[in-house]
Short mmCIF file of N, CA and C in Angstrom, two decimals:
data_model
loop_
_atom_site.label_atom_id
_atom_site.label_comp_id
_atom_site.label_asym_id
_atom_site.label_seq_id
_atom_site.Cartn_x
_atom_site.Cartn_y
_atom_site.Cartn_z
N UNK A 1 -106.21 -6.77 18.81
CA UNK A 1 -105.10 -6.20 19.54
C UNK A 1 -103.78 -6.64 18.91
N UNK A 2 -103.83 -8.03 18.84
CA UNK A 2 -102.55 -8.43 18.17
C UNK A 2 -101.83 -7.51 17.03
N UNK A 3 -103.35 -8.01 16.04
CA UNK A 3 -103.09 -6.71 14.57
C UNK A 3 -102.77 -5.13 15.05
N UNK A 4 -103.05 -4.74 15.53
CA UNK A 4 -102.46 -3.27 15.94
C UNK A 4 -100.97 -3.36 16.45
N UNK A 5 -100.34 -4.14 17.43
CA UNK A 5 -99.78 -4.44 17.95
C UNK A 5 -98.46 -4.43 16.95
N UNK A 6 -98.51 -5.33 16.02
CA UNK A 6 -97.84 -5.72 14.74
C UNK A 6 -97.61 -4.51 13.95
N UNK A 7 -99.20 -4.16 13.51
CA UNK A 7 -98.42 -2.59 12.71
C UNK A 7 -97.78 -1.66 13.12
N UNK A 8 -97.97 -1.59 14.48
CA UNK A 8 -97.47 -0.21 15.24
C UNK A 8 -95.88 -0.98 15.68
N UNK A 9 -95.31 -1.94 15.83
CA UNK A 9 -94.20 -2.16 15.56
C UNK A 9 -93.49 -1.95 14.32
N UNK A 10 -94.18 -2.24 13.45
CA UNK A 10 -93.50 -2.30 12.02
C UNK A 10 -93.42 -0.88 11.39
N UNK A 11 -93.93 -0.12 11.78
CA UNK A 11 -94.44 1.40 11.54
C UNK A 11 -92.89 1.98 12.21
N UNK A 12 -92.70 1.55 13.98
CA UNK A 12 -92.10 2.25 14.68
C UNK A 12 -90.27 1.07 14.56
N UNK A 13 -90.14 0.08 13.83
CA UNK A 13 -89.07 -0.79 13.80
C UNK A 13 -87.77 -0.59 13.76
N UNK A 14 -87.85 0.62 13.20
CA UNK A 14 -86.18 1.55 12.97
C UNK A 14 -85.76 2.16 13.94
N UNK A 15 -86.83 2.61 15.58
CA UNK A 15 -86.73 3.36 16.61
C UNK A 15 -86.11 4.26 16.13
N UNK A 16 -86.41 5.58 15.38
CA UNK A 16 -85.98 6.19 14.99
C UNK A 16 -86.83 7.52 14.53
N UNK A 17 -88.50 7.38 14.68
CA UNK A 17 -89.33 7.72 14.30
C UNK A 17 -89.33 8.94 15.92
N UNK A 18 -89.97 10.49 15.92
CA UNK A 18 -90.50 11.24 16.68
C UNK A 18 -91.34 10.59 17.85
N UNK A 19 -92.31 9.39 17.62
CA UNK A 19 -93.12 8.97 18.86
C UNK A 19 -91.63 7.88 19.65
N UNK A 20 -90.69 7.10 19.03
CA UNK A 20 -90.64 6.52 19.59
C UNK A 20 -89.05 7.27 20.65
N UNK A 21 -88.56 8.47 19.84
CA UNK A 21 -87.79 8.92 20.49
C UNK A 21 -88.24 9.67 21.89
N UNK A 22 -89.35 10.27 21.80
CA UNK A 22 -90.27 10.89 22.94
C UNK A 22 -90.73 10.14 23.69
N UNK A 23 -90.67 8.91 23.30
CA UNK A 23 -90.91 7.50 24.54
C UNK A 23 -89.65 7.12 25.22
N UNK A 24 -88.64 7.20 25.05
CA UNK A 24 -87.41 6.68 25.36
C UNK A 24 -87.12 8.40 26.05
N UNK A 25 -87.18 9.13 25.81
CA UNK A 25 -87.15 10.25 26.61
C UNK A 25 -88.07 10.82 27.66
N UNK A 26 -89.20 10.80 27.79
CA UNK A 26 -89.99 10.50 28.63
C UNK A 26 -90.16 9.40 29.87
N UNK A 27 -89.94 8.25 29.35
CA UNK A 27 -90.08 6.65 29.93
C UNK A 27 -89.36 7.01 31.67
N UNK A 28 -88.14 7.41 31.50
CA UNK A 28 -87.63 7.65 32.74
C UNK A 28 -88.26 8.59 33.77
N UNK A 29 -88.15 10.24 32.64
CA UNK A 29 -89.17 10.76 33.41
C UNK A 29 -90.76 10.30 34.77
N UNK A 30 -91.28 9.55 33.69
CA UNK A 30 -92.94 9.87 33.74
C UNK A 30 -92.79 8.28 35.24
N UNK A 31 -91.53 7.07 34.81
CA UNK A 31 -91.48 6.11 35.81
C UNK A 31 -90.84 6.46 37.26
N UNK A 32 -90.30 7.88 37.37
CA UNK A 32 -89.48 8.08 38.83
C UNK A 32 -90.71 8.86 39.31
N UNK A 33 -91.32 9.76 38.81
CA UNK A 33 -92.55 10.73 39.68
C UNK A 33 -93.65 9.56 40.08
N UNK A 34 -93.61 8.43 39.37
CA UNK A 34 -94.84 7.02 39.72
C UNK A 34 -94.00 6.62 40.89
N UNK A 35 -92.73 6.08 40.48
CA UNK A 35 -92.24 5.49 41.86
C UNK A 35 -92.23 6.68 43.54
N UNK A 36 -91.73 7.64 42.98
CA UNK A 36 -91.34 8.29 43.62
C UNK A 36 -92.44 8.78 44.30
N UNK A 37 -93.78 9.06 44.03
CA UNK A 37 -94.73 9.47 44.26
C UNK A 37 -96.03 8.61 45.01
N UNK A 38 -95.82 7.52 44.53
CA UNK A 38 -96.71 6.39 44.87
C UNK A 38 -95.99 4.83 45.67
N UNK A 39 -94.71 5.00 45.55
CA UNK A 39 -94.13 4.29 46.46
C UNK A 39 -93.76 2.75 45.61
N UNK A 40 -93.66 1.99 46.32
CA UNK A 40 -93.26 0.48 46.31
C UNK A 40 -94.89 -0.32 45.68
N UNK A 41 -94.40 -0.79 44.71
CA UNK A 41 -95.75 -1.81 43.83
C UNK A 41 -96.92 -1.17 44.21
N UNK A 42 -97.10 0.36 43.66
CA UNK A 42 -98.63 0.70 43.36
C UNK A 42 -99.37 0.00 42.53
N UNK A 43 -99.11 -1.07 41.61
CA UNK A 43 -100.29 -1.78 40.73
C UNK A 43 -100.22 -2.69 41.69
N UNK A 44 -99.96 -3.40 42.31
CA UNK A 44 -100.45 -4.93 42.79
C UNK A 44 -101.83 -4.44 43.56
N UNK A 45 -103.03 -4.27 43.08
CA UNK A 45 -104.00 -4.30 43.64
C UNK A 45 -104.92 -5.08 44.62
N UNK A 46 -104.55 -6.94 43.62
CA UNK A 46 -104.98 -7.28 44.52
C UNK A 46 -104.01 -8.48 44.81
N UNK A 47 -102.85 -8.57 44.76
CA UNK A 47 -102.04 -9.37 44.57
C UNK A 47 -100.61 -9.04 43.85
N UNK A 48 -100.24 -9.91 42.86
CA UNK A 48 -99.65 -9.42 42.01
C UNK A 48 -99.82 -8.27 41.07
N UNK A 49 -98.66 -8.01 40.50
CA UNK A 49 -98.91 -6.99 39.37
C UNK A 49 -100.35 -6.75 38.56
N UNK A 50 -100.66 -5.63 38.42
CA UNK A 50 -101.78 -5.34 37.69
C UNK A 50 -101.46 -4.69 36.40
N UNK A 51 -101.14 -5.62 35.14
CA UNK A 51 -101.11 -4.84 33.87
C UNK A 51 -101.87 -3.34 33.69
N UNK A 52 -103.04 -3.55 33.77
CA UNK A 52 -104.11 -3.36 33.40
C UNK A 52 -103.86 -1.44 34.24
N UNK A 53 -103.63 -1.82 35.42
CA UNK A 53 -103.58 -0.87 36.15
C UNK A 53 -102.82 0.15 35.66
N UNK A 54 -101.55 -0.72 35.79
CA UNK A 54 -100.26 -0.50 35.68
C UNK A 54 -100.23 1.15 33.84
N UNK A 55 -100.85 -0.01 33.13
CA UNK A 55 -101.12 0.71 31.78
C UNK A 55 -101.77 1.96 31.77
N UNK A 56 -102.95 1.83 32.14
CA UNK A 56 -103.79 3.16 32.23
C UNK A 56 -102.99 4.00 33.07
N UNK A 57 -102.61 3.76 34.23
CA UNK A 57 -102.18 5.31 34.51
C UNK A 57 -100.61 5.65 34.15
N UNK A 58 -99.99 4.54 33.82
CA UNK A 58 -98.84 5.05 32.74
C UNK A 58 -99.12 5.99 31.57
N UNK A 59 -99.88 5.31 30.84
CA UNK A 59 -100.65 6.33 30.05
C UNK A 59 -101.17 7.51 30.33
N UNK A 60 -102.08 7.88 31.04
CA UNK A 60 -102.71 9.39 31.39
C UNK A 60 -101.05 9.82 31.93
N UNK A 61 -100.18 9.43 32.82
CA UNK A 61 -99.19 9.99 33.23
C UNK A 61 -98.35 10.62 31.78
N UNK A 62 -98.23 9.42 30.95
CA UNK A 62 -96.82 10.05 30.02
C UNK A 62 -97.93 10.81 29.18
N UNK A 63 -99.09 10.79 29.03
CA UNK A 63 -99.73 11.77 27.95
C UNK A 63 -99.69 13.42 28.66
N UNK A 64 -99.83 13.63 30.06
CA UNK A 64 -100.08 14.74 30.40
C UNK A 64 -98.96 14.75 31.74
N UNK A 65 -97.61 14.22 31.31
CA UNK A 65 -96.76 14.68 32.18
C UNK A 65 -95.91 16.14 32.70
N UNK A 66 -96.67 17.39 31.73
CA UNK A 66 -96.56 18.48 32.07
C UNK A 66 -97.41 18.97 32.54
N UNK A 67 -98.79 18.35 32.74
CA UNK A 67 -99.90 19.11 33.15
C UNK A 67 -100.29 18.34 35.00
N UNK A 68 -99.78 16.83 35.54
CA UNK A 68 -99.63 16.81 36.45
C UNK A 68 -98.79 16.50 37.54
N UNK A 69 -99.23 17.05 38.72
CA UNK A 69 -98.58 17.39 39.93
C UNK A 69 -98.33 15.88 40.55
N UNK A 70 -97.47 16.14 41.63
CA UNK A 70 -97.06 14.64 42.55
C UNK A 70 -98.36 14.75 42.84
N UNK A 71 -98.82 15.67 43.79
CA UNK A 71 -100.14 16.20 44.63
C UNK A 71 -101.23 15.32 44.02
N UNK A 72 -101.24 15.74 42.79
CA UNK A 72 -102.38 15.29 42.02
C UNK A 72 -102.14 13.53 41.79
N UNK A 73 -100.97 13.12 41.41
CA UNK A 73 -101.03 12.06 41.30
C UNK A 73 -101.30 11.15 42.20
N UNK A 74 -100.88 11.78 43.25
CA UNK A 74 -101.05 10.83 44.81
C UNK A 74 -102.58 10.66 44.98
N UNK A 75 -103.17 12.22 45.50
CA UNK A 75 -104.31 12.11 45.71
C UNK A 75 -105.40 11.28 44.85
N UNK A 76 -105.17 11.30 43.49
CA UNK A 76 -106.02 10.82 42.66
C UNK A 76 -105.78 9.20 42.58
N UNK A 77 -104.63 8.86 42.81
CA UNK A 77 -104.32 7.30 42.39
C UNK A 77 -105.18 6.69 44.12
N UNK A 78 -105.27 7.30 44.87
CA UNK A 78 -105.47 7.21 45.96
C UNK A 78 -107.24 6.74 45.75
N UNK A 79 -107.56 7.82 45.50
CA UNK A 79 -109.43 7.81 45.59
C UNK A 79 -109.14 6.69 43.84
N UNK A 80 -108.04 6.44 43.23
CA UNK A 80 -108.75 5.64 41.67
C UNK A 80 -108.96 4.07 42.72
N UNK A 81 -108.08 4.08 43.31
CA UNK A 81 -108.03 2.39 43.64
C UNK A 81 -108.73 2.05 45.14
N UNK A 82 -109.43 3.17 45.33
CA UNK A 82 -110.60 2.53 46.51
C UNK A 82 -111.84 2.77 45.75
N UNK A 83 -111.96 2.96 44.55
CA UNK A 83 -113.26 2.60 43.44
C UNK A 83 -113.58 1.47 42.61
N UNK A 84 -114.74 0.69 43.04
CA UNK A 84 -115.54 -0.41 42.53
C UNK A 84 -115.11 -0.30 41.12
N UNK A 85 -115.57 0.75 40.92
CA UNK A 85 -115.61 0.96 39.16
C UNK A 85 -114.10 0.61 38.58
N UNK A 86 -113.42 1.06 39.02
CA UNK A 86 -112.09 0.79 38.32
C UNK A 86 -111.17 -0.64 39.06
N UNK A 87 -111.50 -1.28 40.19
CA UNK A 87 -111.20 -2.54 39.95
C UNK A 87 -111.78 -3.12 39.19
N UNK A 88 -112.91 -3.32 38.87
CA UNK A 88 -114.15 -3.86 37.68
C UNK A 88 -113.17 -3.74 36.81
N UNK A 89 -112.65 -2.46 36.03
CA UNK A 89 -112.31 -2.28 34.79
C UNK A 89 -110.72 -2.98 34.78
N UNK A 90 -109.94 -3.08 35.93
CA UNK A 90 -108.57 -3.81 35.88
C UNK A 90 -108.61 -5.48 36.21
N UNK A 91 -110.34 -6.03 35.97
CA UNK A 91 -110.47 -7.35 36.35
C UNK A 91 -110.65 -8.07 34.88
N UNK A 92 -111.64 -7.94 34.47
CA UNK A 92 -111.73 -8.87 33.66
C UNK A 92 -112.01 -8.26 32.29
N UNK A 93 -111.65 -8.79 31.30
CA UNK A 93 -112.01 -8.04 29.94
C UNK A 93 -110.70 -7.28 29.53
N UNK A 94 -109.96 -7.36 30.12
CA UNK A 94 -108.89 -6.25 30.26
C UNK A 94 -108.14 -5.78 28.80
N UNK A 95 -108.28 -6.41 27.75
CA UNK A 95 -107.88 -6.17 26.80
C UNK A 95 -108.49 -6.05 25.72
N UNK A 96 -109.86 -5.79 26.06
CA UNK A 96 -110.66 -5.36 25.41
C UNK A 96 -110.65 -3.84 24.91
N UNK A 97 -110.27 -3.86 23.52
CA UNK A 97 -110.41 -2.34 23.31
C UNK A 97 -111.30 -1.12 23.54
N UNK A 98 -112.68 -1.77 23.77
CA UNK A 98 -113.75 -0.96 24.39
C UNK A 98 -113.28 -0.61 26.16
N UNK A 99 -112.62 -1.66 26.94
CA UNK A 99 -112.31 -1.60 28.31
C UNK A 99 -111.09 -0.67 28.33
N UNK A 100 -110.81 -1.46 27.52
CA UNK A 100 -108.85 -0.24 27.72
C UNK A 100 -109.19 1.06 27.61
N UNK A 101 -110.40 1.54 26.61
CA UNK A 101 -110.06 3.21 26.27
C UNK A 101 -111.39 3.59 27.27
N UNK A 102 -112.06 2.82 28.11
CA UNK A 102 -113.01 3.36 29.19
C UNK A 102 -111.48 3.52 30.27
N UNK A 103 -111.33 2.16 30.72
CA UNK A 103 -110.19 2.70 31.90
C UNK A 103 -109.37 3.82 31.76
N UNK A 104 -108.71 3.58 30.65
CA UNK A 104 -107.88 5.28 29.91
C UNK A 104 -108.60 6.59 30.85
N UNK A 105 -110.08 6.44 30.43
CA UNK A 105 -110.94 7.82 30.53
C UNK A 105 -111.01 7.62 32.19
N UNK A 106 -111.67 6.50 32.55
CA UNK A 106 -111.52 6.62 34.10
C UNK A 106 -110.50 7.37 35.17
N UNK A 107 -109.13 6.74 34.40
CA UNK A 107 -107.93 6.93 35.21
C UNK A 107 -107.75 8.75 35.29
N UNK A 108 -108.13 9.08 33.62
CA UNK A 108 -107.67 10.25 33.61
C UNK A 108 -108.70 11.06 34.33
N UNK A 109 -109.94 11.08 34.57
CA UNK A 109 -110.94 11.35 35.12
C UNK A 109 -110.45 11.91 36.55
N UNK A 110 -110.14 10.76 36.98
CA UNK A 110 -109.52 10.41 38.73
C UNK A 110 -108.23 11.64 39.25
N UNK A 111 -107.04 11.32 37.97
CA UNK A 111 -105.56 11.69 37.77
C UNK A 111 -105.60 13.68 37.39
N UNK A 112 -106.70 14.11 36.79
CA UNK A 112 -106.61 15.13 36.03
C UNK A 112 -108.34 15.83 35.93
N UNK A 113 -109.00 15.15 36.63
CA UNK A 113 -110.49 15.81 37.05
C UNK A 113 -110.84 15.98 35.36
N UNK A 114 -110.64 15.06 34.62
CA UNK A 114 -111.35 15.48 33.96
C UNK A 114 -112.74 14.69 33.13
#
């Protein structure tokens, strides 16, 4: 993780590059329909903040922020976090690249039926 971490900074270091301008333009977007939609500290699952949480459905959100609805986001974040399966996946292991790109699929599963 680290090593990825590093290149994909050094790749993106000039902020100046197409992904990172579409992140800085998006970012606001994709964080007011989360707040706005899901309210006050939707990751604290079971406590504090949930990275883990927090990440995956940031992700499915800014990847397919034209394709979903508040509707959808509500309902789905709703049925993601009364599932065994996906506290499992925001508990332990969490940065495991095999875990991160299952939760990814989970969230989006939940977020986007798919």
């Amino acid at each position: 993780m680290k090593e990825f971490l590093n290149k994909t900074m050094k790749m993106h270091d000039g902020g100046d590059t197409k992904k990172v301008k579409k992140f800085f333009s998006m970012f606001p977007l994709v964080t007011k329909l989360i707040a706005d939609t899901l309210g006050d500290k939707p990751f604290h699952l079971r406590g504090p903040l949930n990275v883990s949480a927090l990440d995956s459905v940031m992700t499915v959100v800014f990847e397919n922020y034209d394709k979903i609805t508040s509707d959808d986001l509500y309902n789905g974040f709703n049925n993601l976090t009364s599932s065994d399966e996906f506290l499992r996946l925001t508990q332990l292991g969490t940065t495991d690249t095999k875990t991160m790109q299952e939760r990814i699929t989970f969230v989006r599963s939940f977020l986007l039926g798919q």
